[in-house]
CSV table of C-alpha atoms and ligand atoms in Angstrom, one decimal:
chain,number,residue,atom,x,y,z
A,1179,UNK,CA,10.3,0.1,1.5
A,1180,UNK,CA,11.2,3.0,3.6
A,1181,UNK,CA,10.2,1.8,7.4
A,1182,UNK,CA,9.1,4.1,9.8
A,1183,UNK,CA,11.0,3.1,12.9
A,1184,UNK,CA,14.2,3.6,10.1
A,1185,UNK,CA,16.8,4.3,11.8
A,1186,UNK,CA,18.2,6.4,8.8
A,1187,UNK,CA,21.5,8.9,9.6
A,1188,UNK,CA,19.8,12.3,10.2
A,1189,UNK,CA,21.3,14.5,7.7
A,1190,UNK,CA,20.0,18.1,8.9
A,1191,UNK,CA,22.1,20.0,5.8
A,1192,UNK,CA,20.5,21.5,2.9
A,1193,UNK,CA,21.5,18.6,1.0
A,1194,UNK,CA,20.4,16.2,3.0
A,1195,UNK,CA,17.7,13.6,1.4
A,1196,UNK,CA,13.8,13.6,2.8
A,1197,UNK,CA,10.8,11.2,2.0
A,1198,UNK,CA,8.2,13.8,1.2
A,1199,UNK,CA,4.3,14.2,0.1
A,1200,UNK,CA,4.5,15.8,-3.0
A,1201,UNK,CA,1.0,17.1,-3.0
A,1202,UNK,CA,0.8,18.3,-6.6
A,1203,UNK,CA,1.6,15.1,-7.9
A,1204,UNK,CA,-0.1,13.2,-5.2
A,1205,UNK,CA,3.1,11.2,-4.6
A,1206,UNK,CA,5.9,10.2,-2.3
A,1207,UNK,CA,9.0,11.2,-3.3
A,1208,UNK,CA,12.8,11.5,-1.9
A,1209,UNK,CA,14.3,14.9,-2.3
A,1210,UNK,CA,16.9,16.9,-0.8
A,1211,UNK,CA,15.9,19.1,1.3
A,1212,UNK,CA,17.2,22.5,-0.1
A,1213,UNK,CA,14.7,21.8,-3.0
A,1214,UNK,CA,11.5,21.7,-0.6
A,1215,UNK,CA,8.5,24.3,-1.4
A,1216,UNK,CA,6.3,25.2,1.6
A,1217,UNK,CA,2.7,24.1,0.5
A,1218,UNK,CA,3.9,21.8,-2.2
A,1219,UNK,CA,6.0,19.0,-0.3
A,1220,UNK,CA,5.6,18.0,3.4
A,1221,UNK,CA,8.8,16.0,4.9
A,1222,UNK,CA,7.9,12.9,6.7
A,1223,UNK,CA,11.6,11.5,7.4
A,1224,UNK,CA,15.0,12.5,7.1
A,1225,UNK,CA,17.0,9.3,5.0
A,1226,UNK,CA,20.5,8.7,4.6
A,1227,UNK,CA,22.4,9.8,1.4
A,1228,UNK,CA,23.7,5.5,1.9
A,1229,UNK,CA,19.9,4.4,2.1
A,1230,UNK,CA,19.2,6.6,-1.4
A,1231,UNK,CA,21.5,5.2,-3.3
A,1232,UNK,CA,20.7,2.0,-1.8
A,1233,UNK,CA,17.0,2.3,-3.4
A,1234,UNK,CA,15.8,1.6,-7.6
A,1235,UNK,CA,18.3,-1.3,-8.9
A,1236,UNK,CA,16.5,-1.9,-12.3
A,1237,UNK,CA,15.9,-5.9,-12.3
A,1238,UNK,CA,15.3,-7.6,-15.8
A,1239,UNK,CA,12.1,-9.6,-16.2
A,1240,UNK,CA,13.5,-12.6,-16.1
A,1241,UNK,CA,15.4,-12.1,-13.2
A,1242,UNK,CA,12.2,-10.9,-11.0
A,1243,UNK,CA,12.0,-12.7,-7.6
A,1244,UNK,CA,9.1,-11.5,-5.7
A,1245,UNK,CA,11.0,-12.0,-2.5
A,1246,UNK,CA,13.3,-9.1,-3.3
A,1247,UNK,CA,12.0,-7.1,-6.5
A,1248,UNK,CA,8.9,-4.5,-6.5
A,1249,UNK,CA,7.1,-3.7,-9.8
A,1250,UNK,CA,6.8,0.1,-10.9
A,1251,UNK,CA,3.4,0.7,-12.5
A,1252,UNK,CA,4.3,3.7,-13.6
A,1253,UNK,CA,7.7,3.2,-15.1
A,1254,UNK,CA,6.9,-0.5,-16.1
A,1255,UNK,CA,9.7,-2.2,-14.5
A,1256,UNK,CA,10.9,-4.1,-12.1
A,1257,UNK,CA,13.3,-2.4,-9.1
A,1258,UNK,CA,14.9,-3.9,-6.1
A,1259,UNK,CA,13.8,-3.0,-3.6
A,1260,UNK,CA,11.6,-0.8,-5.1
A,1261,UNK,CA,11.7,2.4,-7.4
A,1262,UNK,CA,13.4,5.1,-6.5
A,1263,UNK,CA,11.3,7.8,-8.2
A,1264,UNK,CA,8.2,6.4,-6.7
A,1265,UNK,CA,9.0,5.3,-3.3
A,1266,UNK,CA,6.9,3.4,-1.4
A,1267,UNK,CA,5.6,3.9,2.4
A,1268,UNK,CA,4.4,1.2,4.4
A,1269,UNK,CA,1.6,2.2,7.1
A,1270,UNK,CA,2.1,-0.4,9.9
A,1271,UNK,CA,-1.9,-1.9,11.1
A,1272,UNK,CA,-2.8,-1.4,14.6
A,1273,UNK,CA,-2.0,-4.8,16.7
A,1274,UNK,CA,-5.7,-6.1,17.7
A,1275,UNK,CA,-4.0,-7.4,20.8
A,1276,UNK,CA,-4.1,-3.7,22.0
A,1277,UNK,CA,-7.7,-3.1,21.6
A,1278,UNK,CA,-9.7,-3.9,24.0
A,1279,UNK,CA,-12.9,-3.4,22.2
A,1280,UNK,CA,-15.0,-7.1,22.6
A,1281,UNK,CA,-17.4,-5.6,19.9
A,1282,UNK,CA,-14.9,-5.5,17.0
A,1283,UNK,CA,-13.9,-8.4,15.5
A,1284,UNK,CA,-10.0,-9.1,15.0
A,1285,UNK,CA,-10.1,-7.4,11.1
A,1286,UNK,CA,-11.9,-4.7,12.6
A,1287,UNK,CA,-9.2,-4.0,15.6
A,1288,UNK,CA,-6.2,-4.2,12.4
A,1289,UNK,CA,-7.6,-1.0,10.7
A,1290,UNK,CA,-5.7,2.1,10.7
A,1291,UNK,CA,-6.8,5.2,12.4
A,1292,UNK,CA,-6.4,7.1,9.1
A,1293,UNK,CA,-9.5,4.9,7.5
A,1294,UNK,CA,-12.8,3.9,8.0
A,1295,UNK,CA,-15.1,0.8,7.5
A,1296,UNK,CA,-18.4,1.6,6.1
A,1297,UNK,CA,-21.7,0.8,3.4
A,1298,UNK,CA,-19.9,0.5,0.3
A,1299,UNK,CA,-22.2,2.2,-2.7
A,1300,UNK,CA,-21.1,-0.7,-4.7
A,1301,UNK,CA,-23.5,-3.4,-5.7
A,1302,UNK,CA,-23.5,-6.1,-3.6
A,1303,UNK,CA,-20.0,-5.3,-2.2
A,1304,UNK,CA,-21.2,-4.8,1.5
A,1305,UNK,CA,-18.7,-2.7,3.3
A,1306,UNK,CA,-15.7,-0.7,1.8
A,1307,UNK,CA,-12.9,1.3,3.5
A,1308,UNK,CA,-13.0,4.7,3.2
A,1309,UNK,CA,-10.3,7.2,4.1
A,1310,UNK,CA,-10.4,9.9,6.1
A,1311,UNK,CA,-7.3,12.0,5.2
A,1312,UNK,CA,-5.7,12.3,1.5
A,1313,UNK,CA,-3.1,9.1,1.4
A,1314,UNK,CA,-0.6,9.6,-1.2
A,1315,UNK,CA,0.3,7.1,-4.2
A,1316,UNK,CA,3.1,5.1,-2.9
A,1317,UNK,CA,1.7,4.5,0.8
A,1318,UNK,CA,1.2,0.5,1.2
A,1319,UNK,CA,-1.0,-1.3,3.8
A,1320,UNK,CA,-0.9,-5.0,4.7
A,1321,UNK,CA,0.2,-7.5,3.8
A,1322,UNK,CA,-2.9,-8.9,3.0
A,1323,UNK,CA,-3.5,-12.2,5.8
A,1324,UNK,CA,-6.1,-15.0,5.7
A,1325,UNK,CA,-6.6,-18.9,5.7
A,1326,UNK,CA,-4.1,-19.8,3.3
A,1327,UNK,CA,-5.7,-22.8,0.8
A,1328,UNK,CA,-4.1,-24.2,-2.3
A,1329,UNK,CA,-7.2,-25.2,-3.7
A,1330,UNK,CA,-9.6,-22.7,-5.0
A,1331,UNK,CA,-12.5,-24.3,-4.8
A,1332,UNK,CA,-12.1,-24.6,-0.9
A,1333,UNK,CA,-12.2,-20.7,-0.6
A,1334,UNK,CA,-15.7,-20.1,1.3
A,1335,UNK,CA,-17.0,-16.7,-0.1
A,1336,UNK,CA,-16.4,-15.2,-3.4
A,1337,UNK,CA,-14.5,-11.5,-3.0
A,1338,UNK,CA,-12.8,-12.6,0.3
A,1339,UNK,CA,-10.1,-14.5,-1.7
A,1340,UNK,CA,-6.7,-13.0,-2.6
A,1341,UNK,CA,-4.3,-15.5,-5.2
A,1342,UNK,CA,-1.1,-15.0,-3.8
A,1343,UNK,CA,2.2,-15.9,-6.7
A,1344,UNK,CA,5.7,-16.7,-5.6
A,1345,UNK,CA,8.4,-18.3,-7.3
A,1346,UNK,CA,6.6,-22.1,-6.0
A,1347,UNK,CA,3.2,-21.5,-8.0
A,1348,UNK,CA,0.5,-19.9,-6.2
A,1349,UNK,CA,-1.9,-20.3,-2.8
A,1350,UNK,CA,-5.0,-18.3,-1.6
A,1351,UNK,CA,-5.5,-16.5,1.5
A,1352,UNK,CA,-9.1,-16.9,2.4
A,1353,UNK,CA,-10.2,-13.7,4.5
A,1354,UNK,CA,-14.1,-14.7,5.0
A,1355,UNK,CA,-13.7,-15.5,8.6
A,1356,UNK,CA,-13.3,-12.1,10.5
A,1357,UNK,CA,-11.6,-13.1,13.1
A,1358,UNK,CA,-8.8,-15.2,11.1
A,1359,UNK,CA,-8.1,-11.8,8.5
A,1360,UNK,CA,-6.8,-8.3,8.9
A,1361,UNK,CA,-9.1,-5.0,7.9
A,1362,UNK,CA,-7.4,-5.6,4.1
A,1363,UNK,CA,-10.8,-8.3,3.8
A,1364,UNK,CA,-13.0,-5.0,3.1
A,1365,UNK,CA,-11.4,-3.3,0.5
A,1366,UNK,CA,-13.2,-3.5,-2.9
A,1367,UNK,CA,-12.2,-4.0,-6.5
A,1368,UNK,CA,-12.6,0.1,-7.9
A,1369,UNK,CA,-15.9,-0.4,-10.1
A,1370,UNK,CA,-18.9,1.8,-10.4
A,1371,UNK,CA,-22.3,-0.1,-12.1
A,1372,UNK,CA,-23.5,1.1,-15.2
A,1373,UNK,CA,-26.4,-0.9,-15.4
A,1374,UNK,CA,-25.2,-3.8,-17.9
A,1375,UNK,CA,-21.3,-3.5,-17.2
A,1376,UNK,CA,-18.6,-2.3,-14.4
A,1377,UNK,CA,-16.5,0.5,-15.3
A,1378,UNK,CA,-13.8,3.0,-13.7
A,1379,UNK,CA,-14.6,6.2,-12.2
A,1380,UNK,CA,-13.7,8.6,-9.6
A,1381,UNK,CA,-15.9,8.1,-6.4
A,1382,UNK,CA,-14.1,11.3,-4.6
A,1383,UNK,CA,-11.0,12.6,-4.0
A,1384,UNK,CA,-10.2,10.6,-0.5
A,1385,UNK,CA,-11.5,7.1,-2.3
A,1386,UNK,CA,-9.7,8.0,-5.3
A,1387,UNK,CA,-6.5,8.5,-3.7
A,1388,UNK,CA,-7.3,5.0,-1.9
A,1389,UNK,CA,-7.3,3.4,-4.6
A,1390,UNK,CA,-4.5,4.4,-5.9
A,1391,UNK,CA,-2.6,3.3,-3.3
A,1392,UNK,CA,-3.7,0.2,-3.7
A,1393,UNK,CA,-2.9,0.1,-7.6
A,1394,UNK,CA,0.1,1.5,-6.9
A,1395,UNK,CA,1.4,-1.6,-4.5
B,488,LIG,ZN1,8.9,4.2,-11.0
């Protein structure tokens, strides 16, 4: 995952690789940076030609180790560390030891500036996280923190529960207690009610792209 504090080898020649928004496919992607169209791509970092090349080993299924290997939804395989035609991005949380807010609970003081925590329109879903700015599909948030229980049943609220899989089986991280999660707690599955079943749709541009993020890692 490309980090921001990367210390990657500034490469200021026309040849030189960038992480870019791609903003007609909605996407990061790396490109060099003699092929960059005012309008159409905004550069985020300079990377290393080393640090490319580095990126989008094909893994074999049964070789996967979740450690190491990232899954590619849209090319249906798995890379390490990650695919190299669909990069990934993480956005680092805010530290809720540097707010000073005694209002906010600790989830609340993790959320990113970029988003927001408000009514969700969904059923029964109580809050959601909105975006304020377009976030493009290979951004990730988290990771995802919580209680962690082995046993299911022990998980207090329904929708505050995220099954976690490694190679040893599988644990949940139970986010119901505000002040023991991260911000991650409010985001919602992507359904809309029809009246007698859940279905897909787009909410609006900002959620959309929010959910694809989300999809995406
Ligand atoms: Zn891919």
């Amino acid at each position: 995952m490309v980090e921001p504090e990367d210390n990657a080898e500034k490469q200021h020649n026309s040849n030189g690789w960038r992480l870019v928004i791609d903003f007609e496919e909605g996407a990061l992607k790396f490109m060099k940076q003699k092929y960059i169209i005012n309008g159409t791509h905004q550069e985020i970092q300079s990377l290393s030609d080393k640090f490319v090349k580095s990126i989008g080993k094909p893994i074999e299924d049964e070789y996967f180790d979740s450690e190491k290997h990232i899954y590619c939804g849209f090319c249906n395989k798995y890379y390490e560390p990650f695919c190299r035609e669909h990069p990934l991005f993480h956005y680092y949380e805010k530290n809720p030891t540097n707010e000073e807010s005694t209002t906010l609970t600790a989830a609340e003081k993790t959320l990113p500036r970029v988003l927001s925590i408000r009514p969700s329109k969904l059923p029964g879903a109580g809050n959601g996280v909105f975006s304020k700015i377009f976030i493009p599909s290979g951004v990730v948030f988290g990771p995802y923190e919580g209680v962690k229980l082995f046993n299911a049943e022990k998980c207090a609220k329904e929708g505050y529960t995220w099954e976690v899989v490694d190679k040893f089986g599988s644990y949940f991280l139970d986010s119901s207690d505000p002040n023991q999660s991260n911000w991650l707690r409010y985001i919602n599955c992507t359904r809309l009610w029809y009246g007698d079943k859940f279905g897909f749709d787009v909410i609006g541009q900002k959620e959309k792209a929010l959910q694809n993020v989300f999809h995406a890692s």
